[in-house]
C-alpha cells in the first residue's frame, strides 16, 4: 500500500472542474492551475481520466 493517496476524475468530473476553474480563478492563471486546466481539458475532450497522486 502506498503512503500517497490518489484522486481520479472522469471526463464529466473534469468538465465540471474546468467550469469551476473558469468561475473562480483569477487571470492570469498560476502555472499549477494552468497545468490542471490543460489536463482537465485533455481528459474531457478524450473521455479519459485525470489521476492525481499525492496528498
PDB file of C-alpha atoms in Angstrom:
ATOM      1  CA  UNK A   1       0.000   0.000   0.000  1.00  0.00           C
ATOM      2  CA  UNK A   2       1.318   3.419  -0.969  1.00  0.00           C
ATOM      3  CA  UNK A   3       1.733   6.236   1.524  1.00  0.00           C
ATOM      4  CA  UNK A   4       0.311   8.557  -1.129  1.00  0.00           C
ATOM      5  CA  UNK A   5      -3.385   8.797  -1.866  1.00  0.00           C
ATOM      6  CA  UNK A   6      -4.906   9.171  -5.280  1.00  0.00           C
ATOM      7  CA  UNK A   7      -7.862  11.051  -6.756  1.00  0.00           C
ATOM      8  CA  UNK A   8      -9.417  10.139 -10.085  1.00  0.00           C
ATOM      9  CA  UNK A   9     -11.637  12.398 -12.218  1.00  0.00           C
ATOM     10  CA  UNK A  10     -13.659  11.025 -15.140  1.00  0.00           C
ATOM     11  CA  UNK A  11     -14.475  13.183 -18.177  1.00  0.00           C
ATOM     12  CA  UNK A  12     -17.715  14.556 -16.694  1.00  0.00           C
ATOM     13  CA  UNK A  13     -15.960  15.495 -13.473  1.00  0.00           C
ATOM     14  CA  UNK A  14     -13.108  17.043 -15.482  1.00  0.00           C
ATOM     15  CA  UNK A  15     -15.642  19.208 -17.328  1.00  0.00           C
ATOM     16  CA  UNK A  16     -17.099  20.391 -14.009  1.00  0.00           C
ATOM     17  CA  UNK A  17     -13.583  21.130 -12.782  1.00  0.00           C
ATOM     18  CA  UNK A  18     -12.969  23.251 -15.901  1.00  0.00           C
ATOM     19  CA  UNK A  19     -16.160  25.218 -15.293  1.00  0.00           C
ATOM     20  CA  UNK A  20     -15.180  25.873 -11.686  1.00  0.00           C
ATOM     21  CA  UNK A  21     -11.642  26.947 -12.624  1.00  0.00           C
ATOM     22  CA  UNK A  22     -13.086  29.452 -15.097  1.00  0.00           C
ATOM     23  CA  UNK A  23     -15.522  30.814 -12.481  1.00  0.00           C
ATOM     24  CA  UNK A  24     -13.164  31.276  -9.552  1.00  0.00           C
ATOM     25  CA  UNK A  25      -9.586  31.559 -10.836  1.00  0.00           C
ATOM     26  CA  UNK A  26      -8.088  34.972 -11.401  1.00  0.00           C
ATOM     27  CA  UNK A  27      -6.357  35.761 -14.681  1.00  0.00           C
ATOM     28  CA  UNK A  28      -3.596  35.082 -15.423  1.00  0.00           C
ATOM     29  CA  UNK A  29      -3.683  31.545 -14.046  1.00  0.00           C
ATOM     30  CA  UNK A  30      -0.824  30.311 -11.906  1.00  0.00           C
ATOM     31  CA  UNK A  31       1.344  27.665 -13.589  1.00  0.00           C
ATOM     32  CA  UNK A  32      -0.155  24.920 -11.405  1.00  0.00           C
ATOM     33  CA  UNK A  33      -3.752  25.906 -12.140  1.00  0.00           C
ATOM     34  CA  UNK A  34      -2.937  26.243 -15.855  1.00  0.00           C
ATOM     35  CA  UNK A  35      -1.494  22.725 -15.870  1.00  0.00           C
ATOM     36  CA  UNK A  36      -4.582  21.428 -14.069  1.00  0.00           C
ATOM     37  CA  UNK A  37      -6.809  23.175 -16.607  1.00  0.00           C
ATOM     38  CA  UNK A  38      -4.803  21.745 -19.518  1.00  0.00           C
ATOM     39  CA  UNK A  39      -5.033  18.236 -18.070  1.00  0.00           C
ATOM     40  CA  UNK A  40      -8.764  18.528 -17.406  1.00  0.00           C
ATOM     41  CA  UNK A  41      -9.326  19.809 -20.959  1.00  0.00           C
ATOM     42  CA  UNK A  42      -7.385  16.865 -22.402  1.00  0.00           C
ATOM     43  CA  UNK A  43      -9.396  14.391 -20.306  1.00  0.00           C
ATOM     44  CA  UNK A  44     -12.750  15.954 -21.192  1.00  0.00           C
ATOM     45  CA  UNK A  45     -12.016  16.016 -24.930  1.00  0.00           C
ATOM     46  CA  UNK A  46     -10.903  12.377 -24.984  1.00  0.00           C
ATOM     47  CA  UNK A  47     -13.372  10.875 -22.477  1.00  0.00           C
ATOM     48  CA  UNK A  48     -10.427   9.822 -20.342  1.00  0.00           C
ATOM     49  CA  UNK A  49      -9.401  10.058 -16.686  1.00  0.00           C
ATOM     50  CA  UNK A  50      -7.293  12.504 -14.707  1.00  0.00           C
ATOM     51  CA  UNK A  51      -5.333  10.888 -11.886  1.00  0.00           C
ATOM     52  CA  UNK A  52      -3.720  12.819  -9.047  1.00  0.00           C
ATOM     53  CA  UNK A  53      -1.152  11.117  -6.843  1.00  0.00           C
ATOM     54  CA  UNK A  54      -0.106  12.697  -3.574  1.00  0.00           C
ATOM     55  CA  UNK A  55      -1.596  14.360  -0.567  1.00  0.00           C
TER      56      UNK A  55
END
